[in-house]
PDB file of C-alpha atoms in Angstrom:
ATOM      1  CA  MET A   1      45.007  14.173  -5.361  1.00 51.00           C
ATOM      2  CA  GLY A   2      46.475  16.864  -3.104  1.00 60.00           C
ATOM      3  CA  TYR A   3      44.450  19.789  -5.172  1.00 56.00           C
ATOM      4  CA  LEU A   4      41.068  17.203  -4.940  1.00 56.00           C
ATOM      5  CA  ASP A   5      41.820  16.632  -0.859  1.00 59.00           C
ATOM      6  CA  ASP A   6      42.121  20.670  -0.589  1.00 61.00           C
ATOM      7  CA  GLU A   7      38.980  21.364  -2.727  1.00 63.00           C
ATOM      8  CA  VAL A   8      37.036  18.485  -0.596  1.00 53.00           C
ATOM      9  CA  LYS A   9      37.979  20.113   3.052  1.00 56.00           C
ATOM     10  CA  HIS A  10      36.918  23.316   1.665  1.00 59.00           C
ATOM     11  CA  LEU A  11      33.954  22.605   0.982  1.00 59.00           C
ATOM     12  CA  ARG A  12      33.408  20.913   4.072  1.00 59.00           C
ATOM     13  CA  SER A  13      34.222  23.908   5.430  1.00 58.00           C
ATOM     14  CA  VAL A  14      31.892  26.124   3.720  1.00 55.00           C
ATOM     15  CA  ILE A  15      29.017  23.618   4.557  1.00 59.00           C
ATOM     16  CA  GLU A  16      30.165  23.451   8.203  1.00 57.00           C
ATOM     17  CA  GLY A  17      29.763  27.290   8.003  1.00 59.00           C
ATOM     18  CA  LEU A  18      26.543  27.400   6.015  1.00 60.00           C
ATOM     19  CA  ASP A  19      25.159  24.494   9.050  1.00 54.00           C
ATOM     20  CA  GLY A  20      26.327  26.800  11.721  1.00 53.00           C
ATOM     21  CA  ARG A  21      24.899  29.993  10.801  1.00 59.00           C
ATOM     22  CA  LEU A  22      21.703  28.011  10.021  1.00 55.00           C
ATOM     23  CA  LYS A  23      21.178  26.966  13.518  1.00 51.00           C
ATOM     24  CA  ALA A  24      22.264  30.117  15.044  1.00 54.00           C
ATOM     25  CA  LEU A  25      19.406  31.582  12.935  1.00 56.00           C
ATOM     26  CA  GLU A  26      17.161  29.040  13.596  1.00 51.00           C
ATOM     27  CA  THR A  27      17.635  29.744  17.248  1.00 48.00           C
ATOM     28  CA  LYS A  28      17.464  33.528  16.761  1.00 53.00           C
ATOM     29  CA  ALA A  29      13.836  33.128  15.132  1.00 52.00           C
ATOM     30  CA  THR A  30      12.813  30.596  17.997  1.00 45.00           C
ATOM     31  CA  GLY A  31      13.745  33.158  20.972  1.00 51.00           C
ATOM     32  CA  GLY A  32      17.068  31.624  21.959  1.00 46.00           C
ATOM     33  CA  ALA A  33      16.071  27.867  22.138  1.00 41.00           C
ATOM     34  CA  ALA A  34      17.156  25.715  19.608  1.00 36.00           C
ATOM     35  CA  PRO A  35      14.441  23.781  18.501  1.00 36.00           C
ATOM     36  CA  LYS A  36      14.379  20.120  19.423  1.00 39.00           C
ATOM     37  CA  LYS A  37      12.849  17.003  17.943  1.00 37.00           C
ATOM     38  CA  THR A  38      12.657  14.213  20.095  1.00 39.00           C
ATOM     39  CA  THR A  39      11.369  11.462  17.856  1.00 45.00           C
ATOM     40  CA  GLU A  40      10.750  11.154  13.997  1.00 71.00           C
ATOM     41  CA  GLU A  41       7.061  11.818  13.329  1.00 86.00           C
ATOM     42  CA  ILE A  42       5.180   9.713  10.393  1.00 94.00           C
ATOM     43  CA  ARG A  43       1.899  10.954   8.813  1.00 96.00           C
ATOM     44  CA  MET A  44       0.879   7.851   6.377  1.00 97.00           C
ATOM     45  CA  ILE A  45      -2.249   6.163   5.402  1.00 96.00           C
ATOM     46  CA  LEU A  46      -2.194   2.142   5.048  1.00 95.00           C
ATOM     47  CA  ILE A  47      -4.448   1.409   1.884  1.00 95.00           C
ATOM     48  CA  GLY A  48      -5.206  -2.679   1.027  1.00 92.00           C
ATOM     49  CA  PRO A  49      -8.713  -4.758   1.102  1.00 90.00           C
ATOM     50  CA  PRO A  50      -9.217  -6.982   4.264  1.00 81.00           C
ATOM     51  CA  GLY A  51      -6.803  -9.659   5.144  1.00 81.00           C
ATOM     52  CA  ALA A  52      -3.820  -7.708   3.465  1.00 90.00           C
ATOM     53  CA  GLY A  53      -2.206  -7.313   6.741  1.00 89.00           C
ATOM     54  CA  LYS A  54      -3.265  -3.619   7.743  1.00 90.00           C
ATOM     55  CA  GLY A  55      -3.527  -5.122  11.219  1.00 85.00           C
ATOM     56  CA  THR A  56      -0.358  -6.737  11.316  1.00 88.00           C
ATOM     57  CA  GLN A  57       2.082  -4.243   9.793  1.00 93.00           C
ATOM     58  CA  ALA A  58       0.209  -1.163  11.377  1.00 92.00           C
ATOM     59  CA  PRO A  59       1.230  -2.117  15.617  1.00 92.00           C
ATOM     60  CA  LYS A  60       4.862  -2.427  14.064  1.00 93.00           C
ATOM     61  CA  ILE A  61       5.059   1.138  12.651  1.00 94.00           C
ATOM     62  CA  LYS A  62       3.354   2.483  15.749  1.00 93.00           C
ATOM     63  CA  GLU A  63       6.157   1.285  17.871  1.00 93.00           C
ATOM     64  CA  LYS A  64       8.633   2.062  15.464  1.00 92.00           C
ATOM     65  CA  PHE A  65       7.692   5.830  15.567  1.00 93.00           C
ATOM     66  CA  SER A  66       5.797   6.426  18.855  1.00 94.00           C
ATOM     67  CA  CYS A  67       2.609   7.425  16.918  1.00 95.00           C
ATOM     68  CA  CYS A  68      -1.054   6.338  17.230  1.00 94.00           C
ATOM     69  CA  HIS A  69      -3.184   3.929  14.690  1.00 94.00           C
ATOM     70  CA  LEU A  70      -6.625   5.420  13.912  1.00 93.00           C
ATOM     71  CA  ALA A  71      -8.052   2.644  12.471  1.00 89.00           C
ATOM     72  CA  THR A  72     -11.630   4.139  11.684  1.00 84.00           C
ATOM     73  CA  GLY A  73     -14.163   1.753  12.718  1.00 84.00           C
ATOM     74  CA  ASP A  74     -12.479   1.293  16.438  1.00 85.00           C
ATOM     75  CA  MET A  75     -11.926   5.012  16.990  1.00 87.00           C
ATOM     76  CA  LEU A  76     -15.814   5.670  15.942  1.00 88.00           C
ATOM     77  CA  ARG A  77     -16.744   2.698  18.410  1.00 87.00           C
ATOM     78  CA  SER A  78     -14.390   4.529  21.178  1.00 85.00           C
ATOM     79  CA  GLN A  79     -15.707   7.979  20.459  1.00 88.00           C
ATOM     80  CA  VAL A  80     -19.359   6.487  20.965  1.00 90.00           C
ATOM     81  CA  ALA A  81     -18.180   4.807  24.030  1.00 90.00           C
ATOM     82  CA  LYS A  82     -16.795   7.798  25.510  1.00 87.00           C
ATOM     83  CA  LYS A  83     -20.179   9.797  24.681  1.00 90.00           C
ATOM     84  CA  THR A  84     -17.605  12.560  22.998  1.00 89.00           C
ATOM     85  CA  PRO A  85     -19.963  15.257  21.159  1.00 91.00           C
ATOM     86  CA  LEU A  86     -19.052  13.732  17.900  1.00 92.00           C
ATOM     87  CA  GLY A  87     -19.657  10.446  19.433  1.00 90.00           C
ATOM     88  CA  ARG A  88     -23.031  11.099  20.274  1.00 92.00           C
ATOM     89  CA  GLU A  89     -23.608  12.885  16.880  1.00 92.00           C
ATOM     90  CA  ALA A  90     -22.580   9.577  15.243  1.00 91.00           C
ATOM     91  CA  LYS A  91     -24.572   7.209  17.503  1.00 91.00           C
ATOM     92  CA  LYS A  92     -27.668   9.141  16.854  1.00 92.00           C
ATOM     93  CA  ILE A  93     -27.089   8.702  12.799  1.00 91.00           C
ATOM     94  CA  MET A  94     -26.279   4.822  12.931  1.00 89.00           C
ATOM     95  CA  ASP A  95     -29.174   4.046  15.257  1.00 88.00           C
ATOM     96  CA  ALA A  96     -31.490   5.510  12.257  1.00 88.00           C
ATOM     97  CA  GLY A  97     -29.890   3.000  10.229  1.00 85.00           C
ATOM     98  CA  GLY A  98     -27.714   6.216   8.500  1.00 85.00           C
ATOM     99  CA  LEU A  99     -23.464   6.346   7.407  1.00 83.00           C
ATOM    100  CA  VAL A 100     -22.293   8.987   9.860  1.00 90.00           C
ATOM    101  CA  SER A 101     -20.729  11.459   7.341  1.00 92.00           C
ATOM    102  CA  ASP A 102     -17.233  12.721   6.127  1.00 93.00           C
ATOM    103  CA  ASP A 103     -17.346  15.310   8.092  1.00 93.00           C
ATOM    104  CA  ILE A 104     -17.755  13.715  11.491  1.00 93.00           C
ATOM    105  CA  VAL A 105     -15.375  11.042  10.661  1.00 93.00           C
ATOM    106  CA  ILE A 106     -12.647  13.589   9.389  1.00 95.00           C
ATOM    107  CA  GLY A 107     -13.628  15.684  12.967  1.00 94.00           C
ATOM    108  CA  MET A 108     -12.942  12.449  14.899  1.00 93.00           C
ATOM    109  CA  ILE A 109      -9.488  12.166  13.500  1.00 95.00           C
ATOM    110  CA  LYS A 110      -8.715  15.859  14.246  1.00 94.00           C
ATOM    111  CA  GLU A 111      -9.886  15.632  17.659  1.00 91.00           C
ATOM    112  CA  GLU A 112      -7.656  12.673  18.418  1.00 91.00           C
ATOM    113  CA  LEU A 113      -4.537  14.590  16.593  1.00 94.00           C
ATOM    114  CA  GLU A 114      -5.283  17.355  18.932  1.00 92.00           C
ATOM    115  CA  ASN A 115      -6.025  15.491  22.214  1.00 90.00           C
ATOM    116  CA  ASN A 116      -4.455  11.718  21.771  1.00 90.00           C
ATOM    117  CA  ALA A 117      -0.880  12.166  23.314  1.00 92.00           C
ATOM    118  CA  GLU A 118       0.334   9.279  21.301  1.00 92.00           C
ATOM    119  CA  CYS A 119      -0.429  10.992  18.283  1.00 94.00           C
ATOM    120  CA  LYS A 120       2.613  13.555  18.910  1.00 91.00           C
ATOM    121  CA  GLY A 121       5.009  10.899  16.778  1.00 92.00           C
ATOM    122  CA  GLY A 122       2.280  11.001  13.975  1.00 95.00           C
ATOM    123  CA  PHE A 123      -0.314   8.538  12.641  1.00 96.00           C
ATOM    124  CA  ILE A 124      -1.021   5.981  11.039  1.00 96.00           C
ATOM    125  CA  LEU A 125      -4.747   6.122   8.976  1.00 95.00           C
ATOM    126  CA  ASP A 126      -6.295   2.374   8.858  1.00 90.00           C
ATOM    127  CA  GLY A 127      -9.802   2.364   6.875  1.00 84.00           C
ATOM    128  CA  PHE A 128      -9.912   5.815   5.521  1.00 92.00           C
ATOM    129  CA  PRO A 129     -10.228   7.619   3.477  1.00 94.00           C
ATOM    130  CA  ARG A 130     -12.318   5.581   0.895  1.00 88.00           C
ATOM    131  CA  THR A 131     -13.481   7.902  -1.306  1.00 91.00           C
ATOM    132  CA  VAL A 132     -11.945  10.700  -3.137  1.00 93.00           C
ATOM    133  CA  PRO A 133     -14.229  13.572  -1.762  1.00 94.00           C
ATOM    134  CA  GLN A 134     -12.634  11.911   1.818  1.00 94.00           C
ATOM    135  CA  ALA A 135      -8.793  12.232   0.736  1.00 96.00           C
ATOM    136  CA  GLU A 136      -9.953  15.813  -0.449  1.00 96.00           C
ATOM    137  CA  GLY A 137     -11.441  16.187   3.184  1.00 97.00           C
ATOM    138  CA  LEU A 138      -8.543  14.602   5.036  1.00 97.00           C
ATOM    139  CA  ASP A 139      -6.338  17.076   3.078  1.00 97.00           C
ATOM    140  CA  ALA A 140      -7.950  19.856   4.009  1.00 97.00           C
ATOM    141  CA  MET A 141      -7.995  19.093   7.442  1.00 97.00           C
ATOM    142  CA  LEU A 142      -4.275  18.588   7.763  1.00 96.00           C
ATOM    143  CA  ARG A 143      -3.577  21.810   6.127  1.00 96.00           C
ATOM    144  CA  SER A 144      -5.434  23.819   8.775  1.00 95.00           C
ATOM    145  CA  ARG A 145      -2.888  22.058  11.275  1.00 94.00           C
ATOM    146  CA  ASN A 146       0.122  22.945   8.399  1.00 94.00           C
ATOM    147  CA  GLN A 147       0.505  19.363   8.049  1.00 95.00           C
ATOM    148  CA  THR A 148       0.447  16.635   4.750  1.00 95.00           C
ATOM    149  CA  LEU A 149       0.689  13.272   4.212  1.00 96.00           C
ATOM    150  CA  GLN A 150       3.768  11.921   3.951  1.00 95.00           C
ATOM    151  CA  HIS A 151       2.878   8.486   2.631  1.00 96.00           C
ATOM    152  CA  ALA A 152       0.006   6.570   1.042  1.00 97.00           C
ATOM    153  CA  VAL A 153       1.039   2.671   0.865  1.00 97.00           C
ATOM    154  CA  GLU A 154      -1.055   0.301  -0.731  1.00 96.00           C
ATOM    155  CA  LEU A 155      -0.702  -3.424   0.265  1.00 95.00           C
ATOM    156  CA  GLN A 156      -1.318  -4.887  -2.984  1.00 95.00           C
ATOM    157  CA  ILE A 157      -2.819  -8.916  -2.585  1.00 93.00           C
ATOM    158  CA  ASP A 158      -4.912 -11.113  -5.352  1.00 90.00           C
ATOM    159  CA  ASP A 159      -8.458 -11.643  -4.281  1.00 88.00           C
ATOM    160  CA  ALA A 160      -7.932 -15.403  -4.218  1.00 82.00           C
ATOM    161  CA  LEU A 161      -5.939 -15.481  -1.375  1.00 85.00           C
ATOM    162  CA  LEU A 162      -7.862 -13.559   1.008  1.00 84.00           C
ATOM    163  CA  VAL A 163     -10.153 -16.177   1.740  1.00 78.00           C
ATOM    164  CA  ALA A 164      -7.730 -18.378   3.762  1.00 75.00           C
ATOM    165  CA  ARG A 165      -6.689 -15.566   5.408  1.00 74.00           C
ATOM    166  CA  ILE A 166      -9.688 -13.825   6.466  1.00 76.00           C
ATOM    167  CA  THR A 167     -11.377 -16.837   7.503  1.00 79.00           C
ATOM    168  CA  GLY A 168      -8.643 -17.206  10.055  1.00 85.00           C
ATOM    169  CA  ARG A 169      -8.185 -14.142  11.317  1.00 84.00           C
ATOM    170  CA  LEU A 170      -8.419 -13.347  15.134  1.00 91.00           C
ATOM    171  CA  VAL A 171      -8.569  -9.923  16.349  1.00 93.00           C
ATOM    172  CA  HIS A 172      -7.741  -8.684  19.830  1.00 94.00           C
ATOM    173  CA  PRO A 173     -10.415  -5.765  20.107  1.00 92.00           C
ATOM    174  CA  ALA A 174      -9.034  -3.281  22.194  1.00 91.00           C
ATOM    175  CA  SER A 175      -5.836  -2.807  20.321  1.00 90.00           C
ATOM    176  CA  GLY A 176      -6.712  -4.316  16.891  1.00 86.00           C
ATOM    177  CA  ARG A 177      -3.885  -6.552  16.630  1.00 90.00           C
ATOM    178  CA  SER A 178      -4.609  -9.219  14.520  1.00 88.00           C
ATOM    179  CA  TYR A 179      -3.276 -13.086  14.310  1.00 91.00           C
ATOM    180  CA  HIS A 180      -4.600 -15.907  12.084  1.00 87.00           C
ATOM    181  CA  THR A 181      -4.982 -19.571  13.340  1.00 87.00           C
ATOM    182  CA  ILE A 182      -2.256 -20.665  10.626  1.00 82.00           C
ATOM    183  CA  PHE A 183       0.131 -17.964   9.137  1.00 80.00           C
ATOM    184  CA  ASN A 184       0.491 -15.526  12.540  1.00 88.00           C
ATOM    185  CA  PRO A 185      -0.873 -17.886  15.373  1.00 93.00           C
ATOM    186  CA  PRO A 186      -0.807 -16.144  18.987  1.00 95.00           C
ATOM    187  CA  LYS A 187       1.672 -18.021  21.904  1.00 96.00           C
ATOM    188  CA  LYS A 188      -1.268 -18.828  23.404  1.00 96.00           C
ATOM    189  CA  ASP A 189      -4.789 -20.158  21.510  1.00 94.00           C
ATOM    190  CA  MET A 190      -7.241 -17.467  21.515  1.00 95.00           C
ATOM    191  CA  THR A 191      -5.080 -15.205  23.702  1.00 97.00           C
ATOM    192  CA  ASP A 192      -3.651 -11.809  22.662  1.00 97.00           C
ATOM    193  CA  ASP A 193       0.210 -11.980  23.345  1.00 96.00           C
ATOM    194  CA  VAL A 194       0.411  -8.284  24.709  1.00 96.00           C
ATOM    195  CA  THR A 195      -2.595  -8.336  27.365  1.00 96.00           C
ATOM    196  CA  GLY A 196      -3.488 -12.297  27.918  1.00 97.00           C
ATOM    197  CA  GLU A 197      -6.961 -10.899  26.771  1.00 97.00           C
ATOM    198  CA  PRO A 198      -9.214 -13.066  24.947  1.00 96.00           C
ATOM    199  CA  LEU A 199      -9.610 -12.944  20.846  1.00 96.00           C
ATOM    200  CA  ILE A 200     -12.593 -13.177  18.785  1.00 94.00           C
ATOM    201  CA  GLN A 201     -13.111 -13.944  15.085  1.00 87.00           C
ATOM    202  CA  ARG A 202     -15.335 -11.037  13.839  1.00 81.00           C
ATOM    203  CA  SER A 203     -18.970 -12.370  12.190  1.00 79.00           C
ATOM    204  CA  ASP A 204     -18.206 -10.914   8.776  1.00 72.00           C
ATOM    205  CA  ASP A 205     -14.749 -13.006   8.353  1.00 74.00           C
ATOM    206  CA  ASN A 206     -16.258 -15.582   6.313  1.00 78.00           C
ATOM    207  CA  ALA A 207     -16.153 -16.069   2.662  1.00 78.00           C
ATOM    208  CA  GLU A 208     -19.225 -14.829   1.395  1.00 81.00           C
ATOM    209  CA  ALA A 209     -18.692 -11.770   3.181  1.00 79.00           C
ATOM    210  CA  LEU A 210     -15.955 -11.201   2.277  1.00 82.00           C
ATOM    211  CA  LYS A 211     -16.543 -11.656  -1.749  1.00 82.00           C
ATOM    212  CA  LYS A 212     -19.033  -8.599  -0.969  1.00 84.00           C
ATOM    213  CA  ARG A 213     -16.623  -6.559   0.775  1.00 83.00           C
ATOM    214  CA  LEU A 214     -14.148  -6.574  -1.863  1.00 88.00           C
ATOM    215  CA  ALA A 215     -16.338  -6.024  -4.759  1.00 87.00           C
ATOM    216  CA  THR A 216     -17.047  -2.677  -2.603  1.00 86.00           C
ATOM    217  CA  TYR A 217     -13.199  -2.242  -1.695  1.00 87.00           C
ATOM    218  CA  HIS A 218     -12.407  -2.414  -5.257  1.00 89.00           C
ATOM    219  CA  SER A 219     -14.707   0.129  -6.733  1.00 89.00           C
ATOM    220  CA  GLN A 220     -14.111   2.785  -4.161  1.00 84.00           C
ATOM    221  CA  THR A 221     -10.517   2.332  -3.980  1.00 87.00           C
ATOM    222  CA  ALA A 222      -9.269   2.553  -7.541  1.00 89.00           C
ATOM    223  CA  PRO A 223      -9.793   6.511  -7.656  1.00 93.00           C
ATOM    224  CA  VAL A 224      -8.324   6.832  -4.066  1.00 95.00           C
ATOM    225  CA  VAL A 225      -5.519   5.019  -5.256  1.00 95.00           C
ATOM    226  CA  GLY A 226      -5.606   7.384  -8.659  1.00 95.00           C
ATOM    227  CA  TYR A 227      -5.629  10.363  -6.069  1.00 96.00           C
ATOM    228  CA  TYR A 228      -2.546   9.552  -4.553  1.00 97.00           C
ATOM    229  CA  LYS A 229      -0.542   8.509  -7.220  1.00 96.00           C
ATOM    230  CA  ASN A 230      -1.445  12.165  -8.449  1.00 95.00           C
ATOM    231  CA  THR A 231      -0.324  13.483  -5.157  1.00 94.00           C
ATOM    232  CA  GLY A 232       3.392  11.875  -5.617  1.00 94.00           C
ATOM    233  CA  ILE A 233       2.914  10.115  -2.312  1.00 95.00           C
ATOM    234  CA  TRP A 234       1.575   6.465  -3.501  1.00 96.00           C
ATOM    235  CA  LYS A 235       3.626   3.481  -3.243  1.00 96.00           C
ATOM    236  CA  ALA A 236       2.820  -0.183  -3.297  1.00 96.00           C
ATOM    237  CA  ILE A 237       3.870  -3.244  -1.459  1.00 96.00           C
ATOM    238  CA  ASP A 238       3.287  -6.553  -2.439  1.00 96.00           C
ATOM    239  CA  ALA A 239       1.003  -8.102   0.601  1.00 94.00           C
ATOM    240  CA  SER A 240       1.090 -12.065  -0.641  1.00 92.00           C
ATOM    241  CA  GLN A 241       4.433 -11.837   0.948  1.00 92.00           C
ATOM    242  CA  GLU A 242       5.548 -13.147   4.028  1.00 90.00           C
ATOM    243  CA  PRO A 243       4.419 -10.554   7.091  1.00 90.00           C
ATOM    244  CA  GLY A 244       8.508  -9.915   7.785  1.00 93.00           C
ATOM    245  CA  GLN A 245       9.296  -9.342   4.343  1.00 95.00           C
ATOM    246  CA  VAL A 246       6.111  -6.744   3.868  1.00 95.00           C
ATOM    247  CA  TRP A 247       7.770  -5.083   6.829  1.00 96.00           C
ATOM    248  CA  LYS A 248      11.349  -4.994   5.277  1.00 96.00           C
ATOM    249  CA  SER A 249       9.461  -3.086   2.287  1.00 96.00           C
ATOM    250  CA  LEU A 250       7.673  -0.570   4.485  1.00 96.00           C
ATOM    251  CA  LEU A 251      11.219  -0.323   6.150  1.00 95.00           C
ATOM    252  CA  ALA A 252      12.525   0.441   2.715  1.00 95.00           C
ATOM    253  CA  ILE A 253       9.974   3.419   2.126  1.00 94.00           C
ATOM    254  CA  PHE A 254      11.004   5.116   5.503  1.00 90.00           C
ATOM    255  CA  ASP A 255      14.691   4.659   4.715  1.00 87.00           C
ATOM    256  CA  GLY A 256      14.534   6.161   1.275  1.00 79.00           C
ATOM    257  CA  ASP A 257      12.734   9.614   2.879  1.00 66.00           C
ATOM    258  CA  LYS A 258      15.340   9.415   5.597  1.00 62.00           C
ATOM    259  CA  ALA A 259      17.926   9.337   2.532  1.00 58.00           C
ATOM    260  CA  LYS A 260      16.306  11.866   0.955  1.00 57.00           C
ATOM    261  CA  ALA A 261      16.194  14.202   4.342  1.00 51.00           C
ATOM    262  CA  SER A 262      19.893  14.106   4.829  1.00 54.00           C
ATOM    263  CA  SER A 263      21.144  14.595   1.448  1.00 53.00           C
ATOM    264  CA  SER A 264      18.620  17.755   0.466  1.00 48.00           C
ATOM    265  CA  ILE A 265      20.964  20.039   2.234  1.00 46.00           C
ATOM    266  CA  GLY A 266      24.394  19.188   1.681  1.00 48.00           C
ATOM    267  CA  GLY A 267      23.798  17.660  -1.619  1.00 47.00           C
ATOM    268  CA  GLY A 268      22.393  21.149  -2.714  1.00 46.00           C
ATOM    269  CA  ILE A 269      24.811  23.290  -1.579  1.00 41.00           C
ATOM    270  CA  LEU A 270      27.476  20.989  -2.962  1.00 38.00           C
ATOM    271  CA  SER A 271      25.754  20.851  -6.557  1.00 41.00           C
ATOM    272  CA  LYS A 272      25.436  24.937  -5.977  1.00 42.00           C
ATOM    273  CA  ILE A 273      29.135  25.227  -5.573  1.00 39.00           C
ATOM    274  CA  ALA A 274      30.160  22.368  -7.867  1.00 39.00           C
ATOM    275  CA  HIS A 275      27.924  24.684 -10.636  1.00 43.00           C
ATOM    276  CA  ARG A 276      29.486  27.816  -9.926  1.00 45.00           C
ATOM    277  CA  SER A 277      33.453  26.508 -10.172  1.00 43.00           C
TER     278      SER A 277
END
């Protein structure tokens, strides 16, 4: 046991020495200032059909990471209301009955990442990408910023369960926070818990409209899921669970990343030393 204790101490001292040298090199490379990271950063997309719980989980992720939640529909409306160059261009297309191009939407996302202070902690994308070309365009834009997506999390739920969820859904338009008359009611009827502002029910939150939206969603999303499976960042969560359980599943994904990060340097050094001995 004494020999093993001595070996452990020796290995620890080697790792500490290497860690010190790495920090010194980092300080030198940054002109004498040690790099600082004040918060964790998250870069992820939430994939899921209408009513899967994206609007319930995204605010929790936003709070945890102090990041921005970019729901593309809300972002588009905001850009149009602000009359930004991209917003004006999008309005012309929509007024003519056309679909806003992928390039415009990706441009809006890029503008948010560059100018929205909340995005310094990372971002959650909700509602985009919906096609493989959109996913490829998003990846290309992020590469231009020396970034990559960390997670593509799919909230999976049977279509039959969505009807009850959707028809009782209430939304706070300004923030995107969502409630449900039965499953997740606001503290005060038809009132947002945070701001006290009125909640609305979207006009397309009915069973007939939902069936059409689900058919479109499934036809578009299956290839996108396949794309992210190939990149290795896709993970699935059972969204039929209670919201609290879904949140625990998300936390397990984030905690898994932390564990990998914390073990990668030390574990790699230890394995090399062990291999040499």
